[in-house]
Structure formats: C-alpha cells, structure tokens
mmCIF file of C-alpha atoms in Angstrom:
data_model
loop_
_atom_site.group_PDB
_atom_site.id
_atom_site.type_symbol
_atom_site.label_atom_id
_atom_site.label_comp_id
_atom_site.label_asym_id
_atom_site.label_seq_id
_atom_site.Cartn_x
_atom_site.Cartn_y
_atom_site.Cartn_z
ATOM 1 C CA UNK A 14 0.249 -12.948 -15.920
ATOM 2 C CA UNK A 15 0.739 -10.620 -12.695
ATOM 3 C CA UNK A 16 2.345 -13.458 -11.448
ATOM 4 C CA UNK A 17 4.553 -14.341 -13.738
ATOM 5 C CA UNK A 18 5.559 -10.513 -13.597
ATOM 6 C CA UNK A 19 6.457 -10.470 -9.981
ATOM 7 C CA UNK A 20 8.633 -13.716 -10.440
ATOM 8 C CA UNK A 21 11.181 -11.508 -12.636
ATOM 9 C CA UNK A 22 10.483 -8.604 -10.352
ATOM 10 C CA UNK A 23 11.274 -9.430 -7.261
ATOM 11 C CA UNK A 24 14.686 -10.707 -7.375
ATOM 12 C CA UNK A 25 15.398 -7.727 -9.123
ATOM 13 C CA UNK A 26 14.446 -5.934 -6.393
ATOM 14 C CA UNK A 27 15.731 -7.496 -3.577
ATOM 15 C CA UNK A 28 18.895 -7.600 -5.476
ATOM 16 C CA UNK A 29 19.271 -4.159 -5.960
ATOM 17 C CA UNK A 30 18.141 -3.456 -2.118
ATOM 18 C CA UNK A 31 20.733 -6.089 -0.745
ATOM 19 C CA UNK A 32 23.542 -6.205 -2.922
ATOM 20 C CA UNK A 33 23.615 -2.542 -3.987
ATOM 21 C CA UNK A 34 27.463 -1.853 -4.257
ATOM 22 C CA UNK A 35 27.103 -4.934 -6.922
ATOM 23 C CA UNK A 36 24.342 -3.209 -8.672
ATOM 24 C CA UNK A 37 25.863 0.234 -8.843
ATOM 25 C CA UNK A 38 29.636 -1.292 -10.276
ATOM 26 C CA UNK A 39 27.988 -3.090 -12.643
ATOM 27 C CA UNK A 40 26.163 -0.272 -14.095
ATOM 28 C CA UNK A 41 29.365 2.154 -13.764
ATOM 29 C CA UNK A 42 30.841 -0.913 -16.441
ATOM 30 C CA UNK A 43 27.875 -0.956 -18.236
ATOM 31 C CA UNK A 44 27.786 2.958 -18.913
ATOM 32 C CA UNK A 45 31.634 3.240 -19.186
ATOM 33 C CA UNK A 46 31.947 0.364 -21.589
ATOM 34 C CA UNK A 47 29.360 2.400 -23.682
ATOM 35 C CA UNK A 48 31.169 5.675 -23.358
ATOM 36 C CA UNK A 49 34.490 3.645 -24.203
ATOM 37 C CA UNK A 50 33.127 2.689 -27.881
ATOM 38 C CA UNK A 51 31.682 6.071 -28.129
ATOM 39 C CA UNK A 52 34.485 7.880 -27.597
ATOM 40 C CA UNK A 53 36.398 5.816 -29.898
ATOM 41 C CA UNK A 54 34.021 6.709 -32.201
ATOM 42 C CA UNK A 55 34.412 10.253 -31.400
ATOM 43 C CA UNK A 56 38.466 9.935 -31.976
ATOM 44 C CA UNK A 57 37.653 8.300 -35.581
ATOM 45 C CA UNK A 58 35.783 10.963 -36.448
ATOM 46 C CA UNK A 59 39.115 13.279 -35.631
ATOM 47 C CA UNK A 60 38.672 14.928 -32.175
ATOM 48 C CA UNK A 61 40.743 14.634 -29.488
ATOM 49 C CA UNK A 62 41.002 12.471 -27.126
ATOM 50 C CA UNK A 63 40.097 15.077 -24.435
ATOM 51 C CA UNK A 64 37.196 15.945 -27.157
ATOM 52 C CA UNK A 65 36.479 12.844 -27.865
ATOM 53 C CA UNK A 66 35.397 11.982 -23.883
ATOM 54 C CA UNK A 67 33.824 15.214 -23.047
ATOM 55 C CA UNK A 68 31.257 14.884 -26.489
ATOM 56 C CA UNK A 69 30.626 10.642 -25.157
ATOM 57 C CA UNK A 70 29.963 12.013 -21.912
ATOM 58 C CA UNK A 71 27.661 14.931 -23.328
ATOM 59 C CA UNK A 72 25.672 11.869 -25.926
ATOM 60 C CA UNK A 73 24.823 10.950 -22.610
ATOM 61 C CA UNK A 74 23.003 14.205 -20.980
ATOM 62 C CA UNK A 75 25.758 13.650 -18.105
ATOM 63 C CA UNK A 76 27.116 10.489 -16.475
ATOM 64 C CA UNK A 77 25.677 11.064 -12.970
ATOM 65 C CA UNK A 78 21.840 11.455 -14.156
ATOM 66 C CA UNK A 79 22.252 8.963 -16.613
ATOM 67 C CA UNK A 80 23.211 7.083 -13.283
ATOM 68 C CA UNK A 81 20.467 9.071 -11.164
ATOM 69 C CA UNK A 82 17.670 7.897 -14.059
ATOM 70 C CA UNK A 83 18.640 4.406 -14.217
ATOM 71 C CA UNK A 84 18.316 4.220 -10.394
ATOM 72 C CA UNK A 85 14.881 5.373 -10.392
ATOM 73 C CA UNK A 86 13.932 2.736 -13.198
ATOM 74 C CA UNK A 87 15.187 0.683 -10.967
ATOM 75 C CA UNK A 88 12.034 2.041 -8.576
ATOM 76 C CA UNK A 89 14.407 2.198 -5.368
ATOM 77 C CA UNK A 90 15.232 5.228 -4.625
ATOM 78 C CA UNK A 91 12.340 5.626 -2.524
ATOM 79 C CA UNK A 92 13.430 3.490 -0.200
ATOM 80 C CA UNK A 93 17.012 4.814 -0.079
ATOM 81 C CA UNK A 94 16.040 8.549 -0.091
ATOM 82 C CA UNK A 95 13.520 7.124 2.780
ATOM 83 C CA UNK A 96 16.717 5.465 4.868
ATOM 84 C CA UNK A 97 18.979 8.370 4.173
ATOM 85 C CA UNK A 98 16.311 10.991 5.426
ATOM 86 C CA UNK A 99 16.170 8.266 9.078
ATOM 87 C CA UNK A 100 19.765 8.272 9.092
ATOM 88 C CA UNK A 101 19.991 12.084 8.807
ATOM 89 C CA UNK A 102 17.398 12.689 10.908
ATOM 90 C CA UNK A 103 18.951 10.226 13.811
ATOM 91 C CA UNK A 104 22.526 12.350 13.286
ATOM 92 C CA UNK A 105 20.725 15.761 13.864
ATOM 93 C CA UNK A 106 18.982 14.722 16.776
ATOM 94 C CA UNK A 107 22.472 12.942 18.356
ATOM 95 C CA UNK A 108 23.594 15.976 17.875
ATOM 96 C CA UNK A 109 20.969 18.205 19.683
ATOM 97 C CA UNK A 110 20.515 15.780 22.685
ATOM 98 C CA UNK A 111 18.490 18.591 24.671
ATOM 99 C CA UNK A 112 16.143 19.097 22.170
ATOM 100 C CA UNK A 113 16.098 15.180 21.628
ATOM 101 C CA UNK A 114 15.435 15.071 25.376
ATOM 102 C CA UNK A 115 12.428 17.262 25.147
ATOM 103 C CA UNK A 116 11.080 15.872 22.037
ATOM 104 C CA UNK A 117 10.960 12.334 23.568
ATOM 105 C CA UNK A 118 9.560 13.378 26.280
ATOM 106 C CA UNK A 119 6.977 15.720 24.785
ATOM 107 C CA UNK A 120 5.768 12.462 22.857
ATOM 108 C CA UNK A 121 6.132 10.175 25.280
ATOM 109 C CA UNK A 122 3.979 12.257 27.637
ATOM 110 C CA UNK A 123 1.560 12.443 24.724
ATOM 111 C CA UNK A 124 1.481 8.721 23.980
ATOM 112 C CA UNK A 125 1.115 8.270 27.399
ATOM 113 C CA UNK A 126 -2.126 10.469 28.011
ATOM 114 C CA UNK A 127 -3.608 9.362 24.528
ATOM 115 C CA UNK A 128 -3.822 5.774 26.019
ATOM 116 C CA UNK A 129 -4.863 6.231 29.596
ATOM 117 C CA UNK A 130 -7.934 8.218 27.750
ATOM 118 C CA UNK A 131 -8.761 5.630 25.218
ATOM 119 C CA UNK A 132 -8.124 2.748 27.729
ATOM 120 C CA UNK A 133 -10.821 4.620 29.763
ATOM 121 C CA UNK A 134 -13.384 4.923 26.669
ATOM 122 C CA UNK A 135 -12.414 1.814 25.797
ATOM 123 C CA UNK A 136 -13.237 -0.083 28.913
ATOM 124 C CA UNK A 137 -16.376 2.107 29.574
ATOM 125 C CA UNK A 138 -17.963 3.391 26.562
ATOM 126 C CA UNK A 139 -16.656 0.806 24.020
ATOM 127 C CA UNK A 140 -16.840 -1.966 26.246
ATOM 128 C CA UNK A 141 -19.880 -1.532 28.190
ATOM 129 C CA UNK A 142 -20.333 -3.289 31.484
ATOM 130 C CA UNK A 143 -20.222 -7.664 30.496
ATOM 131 C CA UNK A 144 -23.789 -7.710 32.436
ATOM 132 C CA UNK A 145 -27.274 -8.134 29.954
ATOM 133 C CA UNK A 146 -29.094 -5.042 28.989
ATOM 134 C CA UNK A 147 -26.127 -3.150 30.837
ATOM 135 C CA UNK A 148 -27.934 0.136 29.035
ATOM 136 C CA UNK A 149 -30.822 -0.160 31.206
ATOM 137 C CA UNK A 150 -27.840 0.301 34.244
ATOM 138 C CA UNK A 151 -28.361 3.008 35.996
ATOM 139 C CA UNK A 152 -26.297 4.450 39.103
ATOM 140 C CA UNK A 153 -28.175 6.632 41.964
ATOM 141 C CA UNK A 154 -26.457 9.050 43.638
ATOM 142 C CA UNK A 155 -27.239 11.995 46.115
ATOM 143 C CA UNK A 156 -26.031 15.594 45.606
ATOM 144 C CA UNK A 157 -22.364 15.559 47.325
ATOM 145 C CA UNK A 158 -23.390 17.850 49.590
ATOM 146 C CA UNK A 159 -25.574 15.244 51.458
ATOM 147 C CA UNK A 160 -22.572 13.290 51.896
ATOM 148 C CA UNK A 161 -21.116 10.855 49.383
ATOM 149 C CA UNK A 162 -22.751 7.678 50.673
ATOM 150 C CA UNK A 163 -26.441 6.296 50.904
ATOM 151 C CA UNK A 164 -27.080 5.450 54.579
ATOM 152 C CA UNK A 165 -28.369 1.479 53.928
ATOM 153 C CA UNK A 166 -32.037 2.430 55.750
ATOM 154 C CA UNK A 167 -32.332 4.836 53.037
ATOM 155 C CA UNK A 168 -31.508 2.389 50.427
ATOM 156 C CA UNK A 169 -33.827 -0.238 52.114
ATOM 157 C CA UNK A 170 -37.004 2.547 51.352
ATOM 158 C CA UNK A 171 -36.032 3.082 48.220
ATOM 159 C CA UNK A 172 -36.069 -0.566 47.446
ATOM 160 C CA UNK A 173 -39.119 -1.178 48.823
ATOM 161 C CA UNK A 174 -40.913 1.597 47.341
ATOM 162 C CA UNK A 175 -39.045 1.110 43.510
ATOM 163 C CA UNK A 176 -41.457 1.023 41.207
ATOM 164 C CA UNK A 177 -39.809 2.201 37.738
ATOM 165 C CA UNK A 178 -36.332 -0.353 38.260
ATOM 166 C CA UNK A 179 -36.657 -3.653 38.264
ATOM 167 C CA UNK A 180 -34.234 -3.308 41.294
ATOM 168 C CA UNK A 181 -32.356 -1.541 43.159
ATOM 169 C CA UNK A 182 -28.622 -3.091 44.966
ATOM 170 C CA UNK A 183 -26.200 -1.634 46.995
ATOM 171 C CA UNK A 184 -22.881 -1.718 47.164
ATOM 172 C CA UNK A 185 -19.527 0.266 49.142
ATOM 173 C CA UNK A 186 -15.848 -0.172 48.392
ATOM 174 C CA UNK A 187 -13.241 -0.261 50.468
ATOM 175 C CA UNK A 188 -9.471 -1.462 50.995
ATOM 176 C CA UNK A 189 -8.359 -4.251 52.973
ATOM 177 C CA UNK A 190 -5.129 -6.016 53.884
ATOM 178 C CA UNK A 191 -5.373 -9.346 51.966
ATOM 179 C CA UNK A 192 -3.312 -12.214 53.118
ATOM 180 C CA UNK A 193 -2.090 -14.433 50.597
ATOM 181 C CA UNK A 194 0.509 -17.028 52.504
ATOM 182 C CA UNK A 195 3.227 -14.515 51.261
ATOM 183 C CA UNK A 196 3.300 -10.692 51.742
ATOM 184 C CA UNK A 197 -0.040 -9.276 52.888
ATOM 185 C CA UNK A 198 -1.757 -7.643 49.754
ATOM 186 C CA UNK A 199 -3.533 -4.491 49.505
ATOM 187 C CA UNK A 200 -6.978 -5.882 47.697
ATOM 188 C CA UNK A 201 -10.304 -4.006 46.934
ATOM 189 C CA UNK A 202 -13.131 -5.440 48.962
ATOM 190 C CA UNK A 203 -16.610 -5.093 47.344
ATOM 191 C CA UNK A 204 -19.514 -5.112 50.029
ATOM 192 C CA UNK A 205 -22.602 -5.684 47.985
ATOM 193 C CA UNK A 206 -26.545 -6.044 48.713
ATOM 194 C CA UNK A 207 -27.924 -9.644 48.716
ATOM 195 C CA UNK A 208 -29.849 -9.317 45.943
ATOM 196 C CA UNK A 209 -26.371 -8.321 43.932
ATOM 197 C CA UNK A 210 -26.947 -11.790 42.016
ATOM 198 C CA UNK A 211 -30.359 -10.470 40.573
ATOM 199 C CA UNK A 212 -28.801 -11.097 37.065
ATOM 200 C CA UNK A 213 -26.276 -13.833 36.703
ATOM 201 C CA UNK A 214 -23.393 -12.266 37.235
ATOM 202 C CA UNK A 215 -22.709 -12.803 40.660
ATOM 203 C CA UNK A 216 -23.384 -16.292 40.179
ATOM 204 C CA UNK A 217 -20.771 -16.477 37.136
ATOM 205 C CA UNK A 218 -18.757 -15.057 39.961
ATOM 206 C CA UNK A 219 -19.062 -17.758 42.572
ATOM 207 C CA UNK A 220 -18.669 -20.498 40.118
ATOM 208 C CA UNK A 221 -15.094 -19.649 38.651
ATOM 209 C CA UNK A 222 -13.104 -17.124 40.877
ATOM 210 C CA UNK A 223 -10.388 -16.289 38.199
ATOM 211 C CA UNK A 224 -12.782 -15.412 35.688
ATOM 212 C CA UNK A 225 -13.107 -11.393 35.239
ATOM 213 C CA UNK A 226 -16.223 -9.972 37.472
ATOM 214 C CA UNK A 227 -18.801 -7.639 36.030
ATOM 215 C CA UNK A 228 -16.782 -4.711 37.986
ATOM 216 C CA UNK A 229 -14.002 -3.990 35.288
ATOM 217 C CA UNK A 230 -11.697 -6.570 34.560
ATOM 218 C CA UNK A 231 -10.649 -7.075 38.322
ATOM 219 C CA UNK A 232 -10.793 -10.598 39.623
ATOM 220 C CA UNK A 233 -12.833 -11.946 42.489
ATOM 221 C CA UNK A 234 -10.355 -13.647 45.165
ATOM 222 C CA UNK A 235 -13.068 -14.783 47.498
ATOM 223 C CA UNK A 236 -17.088 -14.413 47.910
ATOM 224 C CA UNK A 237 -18.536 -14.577 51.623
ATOM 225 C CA UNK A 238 -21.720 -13.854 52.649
ATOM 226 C CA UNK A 239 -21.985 -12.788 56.243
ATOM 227 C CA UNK A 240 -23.931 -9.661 57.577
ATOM 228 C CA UNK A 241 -22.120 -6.675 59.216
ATOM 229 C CA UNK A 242 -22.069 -5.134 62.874
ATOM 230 C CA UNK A 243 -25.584 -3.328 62.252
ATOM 231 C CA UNK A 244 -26.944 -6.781 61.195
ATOM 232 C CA UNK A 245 -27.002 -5.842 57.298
ATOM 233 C CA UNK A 246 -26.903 -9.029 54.919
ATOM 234 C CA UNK A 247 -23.844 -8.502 52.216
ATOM 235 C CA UNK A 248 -22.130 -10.017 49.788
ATOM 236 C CA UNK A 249 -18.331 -9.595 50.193
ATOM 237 C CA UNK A 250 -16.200 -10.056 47.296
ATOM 238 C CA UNK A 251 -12.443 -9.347 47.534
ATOM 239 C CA UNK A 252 -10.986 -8.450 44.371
ATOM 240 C CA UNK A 253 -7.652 -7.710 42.679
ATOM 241 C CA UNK B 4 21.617 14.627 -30.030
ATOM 242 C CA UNK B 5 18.155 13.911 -30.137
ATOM 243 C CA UNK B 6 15.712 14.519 -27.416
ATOM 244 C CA UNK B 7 13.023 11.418 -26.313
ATOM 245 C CA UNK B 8 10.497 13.758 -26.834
ATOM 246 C CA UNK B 9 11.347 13.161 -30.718
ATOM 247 C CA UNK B 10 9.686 10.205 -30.469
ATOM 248 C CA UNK B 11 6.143 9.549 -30.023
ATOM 249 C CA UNK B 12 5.578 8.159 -26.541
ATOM 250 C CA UNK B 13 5.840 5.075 -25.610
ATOM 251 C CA UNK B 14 7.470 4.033 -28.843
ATOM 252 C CA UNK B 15 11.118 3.460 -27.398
ATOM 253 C CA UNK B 16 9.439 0.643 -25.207
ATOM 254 C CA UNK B 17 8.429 -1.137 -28.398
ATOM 255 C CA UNK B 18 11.261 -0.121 -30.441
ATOM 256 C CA UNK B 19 13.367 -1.786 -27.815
ATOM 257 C CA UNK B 20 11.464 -4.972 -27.336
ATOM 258 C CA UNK B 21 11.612 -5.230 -30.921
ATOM 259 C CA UNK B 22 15.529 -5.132 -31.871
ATOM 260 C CA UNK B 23 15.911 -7.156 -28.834
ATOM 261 C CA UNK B 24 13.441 -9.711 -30.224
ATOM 262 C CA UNK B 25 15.940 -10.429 -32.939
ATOM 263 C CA UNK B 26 18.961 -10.944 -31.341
ATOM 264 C CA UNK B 27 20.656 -10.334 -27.825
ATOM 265 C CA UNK B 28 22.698 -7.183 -28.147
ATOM 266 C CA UNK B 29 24.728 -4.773 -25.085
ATOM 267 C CA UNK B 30 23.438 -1.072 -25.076
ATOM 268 C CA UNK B 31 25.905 -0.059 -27.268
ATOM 269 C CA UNK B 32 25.317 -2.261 -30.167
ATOM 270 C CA UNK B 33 21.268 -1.107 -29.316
ATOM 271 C CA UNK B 34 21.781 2.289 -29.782
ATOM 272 C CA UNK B 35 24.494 1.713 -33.204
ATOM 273 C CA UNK B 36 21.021 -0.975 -34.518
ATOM 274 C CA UNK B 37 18.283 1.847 -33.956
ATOM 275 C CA UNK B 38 20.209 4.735 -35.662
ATOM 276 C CA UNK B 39 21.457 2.032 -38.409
ATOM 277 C CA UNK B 40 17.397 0.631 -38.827
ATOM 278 C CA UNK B 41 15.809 3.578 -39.144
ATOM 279 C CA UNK B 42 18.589 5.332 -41.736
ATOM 280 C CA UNK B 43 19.502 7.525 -39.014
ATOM 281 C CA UNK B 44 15.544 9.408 -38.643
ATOM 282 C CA UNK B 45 15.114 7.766 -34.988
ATOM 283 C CA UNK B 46 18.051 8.689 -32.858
ATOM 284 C CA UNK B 47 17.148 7.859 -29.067
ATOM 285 C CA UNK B 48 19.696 9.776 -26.842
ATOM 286 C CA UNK B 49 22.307 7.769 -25.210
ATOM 287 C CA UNK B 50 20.656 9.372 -22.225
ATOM 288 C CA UNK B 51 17.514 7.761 -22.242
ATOM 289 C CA UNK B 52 18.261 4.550 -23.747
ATOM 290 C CA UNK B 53 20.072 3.420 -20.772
ATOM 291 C CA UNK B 54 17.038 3.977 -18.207
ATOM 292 C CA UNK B 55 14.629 2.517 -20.882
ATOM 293 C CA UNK B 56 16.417 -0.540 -20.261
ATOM 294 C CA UNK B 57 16.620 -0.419 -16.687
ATOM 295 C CA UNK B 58 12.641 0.472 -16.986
ATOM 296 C CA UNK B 59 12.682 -2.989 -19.076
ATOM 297 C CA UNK B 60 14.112 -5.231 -17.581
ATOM 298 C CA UNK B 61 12.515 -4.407 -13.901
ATOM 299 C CA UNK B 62 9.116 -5.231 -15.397
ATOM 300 C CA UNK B 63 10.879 -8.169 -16.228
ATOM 301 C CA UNK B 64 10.328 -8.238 -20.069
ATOM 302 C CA UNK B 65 14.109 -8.190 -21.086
ATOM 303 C CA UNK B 66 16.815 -9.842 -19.381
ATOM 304 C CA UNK B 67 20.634 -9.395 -18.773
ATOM 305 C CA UNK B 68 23.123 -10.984 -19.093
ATOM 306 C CA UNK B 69 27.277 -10.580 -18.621
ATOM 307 C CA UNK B 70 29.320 -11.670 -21.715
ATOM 308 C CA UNK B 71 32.420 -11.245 -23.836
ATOM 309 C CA UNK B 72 31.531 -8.633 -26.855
ATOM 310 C CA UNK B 73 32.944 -8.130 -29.875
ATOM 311 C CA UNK B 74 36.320 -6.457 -28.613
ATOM 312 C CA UNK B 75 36.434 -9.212 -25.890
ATOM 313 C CA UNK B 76 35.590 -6.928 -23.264
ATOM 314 C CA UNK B 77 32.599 -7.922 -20.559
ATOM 315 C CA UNK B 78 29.005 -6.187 -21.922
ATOM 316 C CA UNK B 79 25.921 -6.417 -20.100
ATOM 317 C CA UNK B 80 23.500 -8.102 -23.191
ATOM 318 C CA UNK B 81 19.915 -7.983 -22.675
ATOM 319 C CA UNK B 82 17.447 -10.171 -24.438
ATOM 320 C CA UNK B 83 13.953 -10.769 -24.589
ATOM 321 C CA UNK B 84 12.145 -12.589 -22.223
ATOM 322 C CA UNK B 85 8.798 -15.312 -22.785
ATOM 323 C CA UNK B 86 7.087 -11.935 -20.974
ATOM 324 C CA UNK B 87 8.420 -9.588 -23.088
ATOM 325 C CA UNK B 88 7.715 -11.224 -26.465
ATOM 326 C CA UNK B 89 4.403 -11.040 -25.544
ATOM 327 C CA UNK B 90 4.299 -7.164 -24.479
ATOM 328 C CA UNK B 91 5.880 -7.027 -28.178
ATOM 329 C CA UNK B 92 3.217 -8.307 -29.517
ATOM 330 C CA UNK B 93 0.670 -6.561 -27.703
ATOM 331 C CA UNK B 94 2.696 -3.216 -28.366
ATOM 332 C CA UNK B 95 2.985 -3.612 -31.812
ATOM 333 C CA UNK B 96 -0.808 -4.628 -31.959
ATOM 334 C CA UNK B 97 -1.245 -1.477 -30.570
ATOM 335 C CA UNK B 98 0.947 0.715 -33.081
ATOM 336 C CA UNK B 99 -0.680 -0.635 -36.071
ATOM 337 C CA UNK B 100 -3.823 0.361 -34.682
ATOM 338 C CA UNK B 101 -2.701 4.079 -33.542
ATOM 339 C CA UNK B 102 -0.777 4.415 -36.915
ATOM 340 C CA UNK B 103 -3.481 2.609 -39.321
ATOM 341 C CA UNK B 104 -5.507 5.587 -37.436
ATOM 342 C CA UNK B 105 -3.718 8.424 -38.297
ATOM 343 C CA UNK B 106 -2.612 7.590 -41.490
ATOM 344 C CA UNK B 107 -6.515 7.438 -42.306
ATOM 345 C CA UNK B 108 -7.161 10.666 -40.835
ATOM 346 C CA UNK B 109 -4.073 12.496 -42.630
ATOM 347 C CA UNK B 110 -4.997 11.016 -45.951
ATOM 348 C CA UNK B 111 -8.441 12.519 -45.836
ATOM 349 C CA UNK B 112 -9.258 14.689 -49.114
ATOM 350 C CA UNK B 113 -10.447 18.171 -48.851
ATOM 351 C CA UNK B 114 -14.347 18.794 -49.910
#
C-alpha cells in the first residue's frame, strides 16, 4: 500500500523539483482557465467586464495564494524556501567579503582545534594502546625536577626489586637521520629494554615491519638489537 | 463565498474523491458539480478547491490529465486513481460511521 503510494508520489515530486517553470505555467492555465469561465459567468449575470474579473479573482481568495497554497500541497516549498535562504545567504556574504573572511576563518580555526582534540581522545582514550590488558599499563616517571630521564642503573634496581608489576621496560626516544636510497629522512628511533617483547607485541613487530607498532600508529622501519657505548642491551626500532 | 471551515473537516477530501469517482471532470466543472449536487448548501471556495486537488493528487489518489473541454480550450481533468477509489471507500466507510453517530446522539428524546 505505502508502496504503491510512493510510485504516484515520487514522480510528482521530482517533477515539480526539476521541471518547475513547467509546473508553475501549467497551473497559471489551470487557474486562469477557471477564472476565464468564472468571469464569464460573472458578465452573464450583468457586471462588467472589469467587475466581472475583479469578483473571479476575489471567488478565489486572491490569485497569488491560491498559487502560494497549491505550491505547498505540492509539499515543496521547503526545499525552495531552503535553496533561496543558501542563495541569499551566499549573496550577503559576497557582499561582505571581510566579514566572510573572518567567519571562515573563525570556523575553520574551530574545525581545526575540534579535530586535533578528538584525534587525540580518539587515539588515546578511545583507542587504547593495541597491547592485551593495556589498562594494567602503567608509565613511571620521576618528579621533573630530578631530571626528565631514568638513569638505566636506576631502572635496572627497580626491575630487580619489582614486586607489584609483572615488569618493568625501558625505553628513550630520539631522532635520527634515516637513509632511505633517496633523501635522508628524519625518523623516530625507539631504544627499548630487552625484555620490550614481554607481551607479543614486539614480536608482531619483527614479523611484519609495515604493520602499525603498539606505539601509535607509527610504523617500524627496522628492529636491531645491539647494546650501546655503556654496554646496555636494547632493542632499536626506527619508526615513521 | 463560502469559507472551508463550512464544512466539516476532512469532508472536501471525500467529497472530491467522490464526484471524481463518477466521471473525469477539470476544476471548473468540479466546483459547478458540488454547488449543483448539493442544491447549492455545500459551496467549497474556489480558493480551496484548487489546493485540495493539488493535496490529491500528490498522495497520488487522483490523477491529471491535459485535454480539450467543452469550449475546446486545454483543461487540466483529474480522475480517480485504483488508490484513490480505495481511500473513497475507506472515507466514506468512515462518514457513515461519524454521521450514523451523530444522528443517534441528536435524535435522543428528552427524559
């Protein structure tokens, strides 16, 4: 039944979207053939002609919102009022191109803030870390006024004498030069403890290098394992 | 120079559907039928026939249609549709009903 209903509807509709100078001229000849026989009716009756077309046009409560009325039958003058109020809207603002200027900007600065935010909640509150029970992650830090890093002998104790983690890892980033065949590349190098790979992740790492690491969505280039000038065993992952 | 309002609501629908149901006729000859059915009592203004039948034939229960009329000059007819015959009946269903209703309640005898 709804169906059925739509089938007469919609052409209607589209008609009277598409081909709306066709719509509107035939119901101008469909209103002014009425007023025609009704004013003839009017001049048989004795007025005037002038009489005559002023009491059709009256019978009608007024050509133009007969017009308006038969529009909104119609159910489109939603849309057009909607179009008109975008194309008067677009003239005023051509028109104003300072304040247009401001506007855009004013928004676009807005837009632009309202994503970097969510794209940060997103990736770390919505999105938690792609490691298991990445609740149970926690992150140890010193007061800044110590200094902002963990001296590794330090980290080494508090390994060794961890009784309420299951683990503790290190890890220190820094920025290297990355040579690629091309240009150089500036590339984030990720100098981790040994026992980084205590879940799976590192390993998921090693095995398929342009898969996403556990650190954000960056990509690990290449995994070494070498120790440093102090003789410290690390991981090294370069990443993009 | 009647006013809608002097009919009960929702009546022009049916009253519509129903002369249309006869015969396929332009708005003219729909608005000469109603006053000439009725001996004159119903009198829908020229005013609101017109969007009535605009309100029609979007839901697609009457139809136009350009032809010659009487005097040879082009008339949009309108005619009923397989959708609109049944709205008719369901309309009319639903008159009898109302009207069967109040006729019952205004024929009630004082105690």
């Amino acid at each position: 039944m709804r169906i059925e209903h739509w089938v007469y509807e919609i052409p209607l509709r589209l008609r009277s979207l598409f081909r709306r100078s066709r719509v509107e001229q035939e119901l101008d000849e469909e209103l002014q053939f009425h007023l025609d026989r009704k004013t003839e009716e009017y001049l048989a009756q004795g007025l005037t002609p002038a009489q005559a077309r002023k009491a059709a046009v009256r019978a009608m409560d007024g050509l133009t919102q007969c017009k308006e009325e038969c529009r909104e039958s119609r159910g489109l003058t939603l849309i057009e009022n909607a179009v008109q109020d975008i194309r008067y809207g677009l003239r005023v603002l051509r028109k104003s191109p300072g304040f247009t200027a401001v506007a855009v900007l004013t928004l676009a600065l807005g837009i632009g803030a309202n994503a970097v935010v969510f794209g940060i909640l997103n990736g770390l509150i919505l999105h938690p870390l792609n490691v298991p029970r990445s609740e149970s992650l926690y992150s140890i830090e010193r007061p800044v006024t110590f200094g902002e890093y963990q001296s590794y002998p330090d980290y080494v104790d508090l390994r060794d004498r961890n009784r309420s983690f299951d683990g503790l890892i290190a890890y220190s980033i820094s920025e290297v030069g990355l040579d690629t065949g091309n240009n150089p590349v500036r590339a984030w190098l990720y100098d981790v403890s040994t026992n980084y790979s205590m879940s799976s992740a590192c390993n998921r790492i090693s095995a398929a290098s342009s898969t996403p690491t556990m650190s954000m969505g960056r990509t690990a280039l290449r995994i070494s394992c070498s120790r440093t000038p102090i003789g410290t065993p690390i991981f090294r992952m370069i990443v993009e | 120079m009647s006013r809608p309002s002097d009919l009960v609501q929702g009546t022009l629908d049916l009253l519509l559907l129903k002369i249309l149901a006869l015969e396929p006729l332009n708005g003219w000859s729909i608005s000469q039928r109603l006053k000439q059915v009725s001996g004159d009592v119903l009198q829908v203004s020229d005013g609101s026939l017109y969007p009535a039948l605009h309100k029609l034939e979007q839901a697609g229960w009457i139809a136009a249609e350009w032809k010659a009329s009487e005097n040879n000059r082009r008339a949009k007819f309108y005619s009923l549709t397989r959708l609109g015959r049944r709205q008719l009946e369901k309309e009319a269903a639903n008159w009898a009903r109302l009207s069967d209703a109040i006729s019952h309640v205004v024929q009630l005898e004082e105690a």
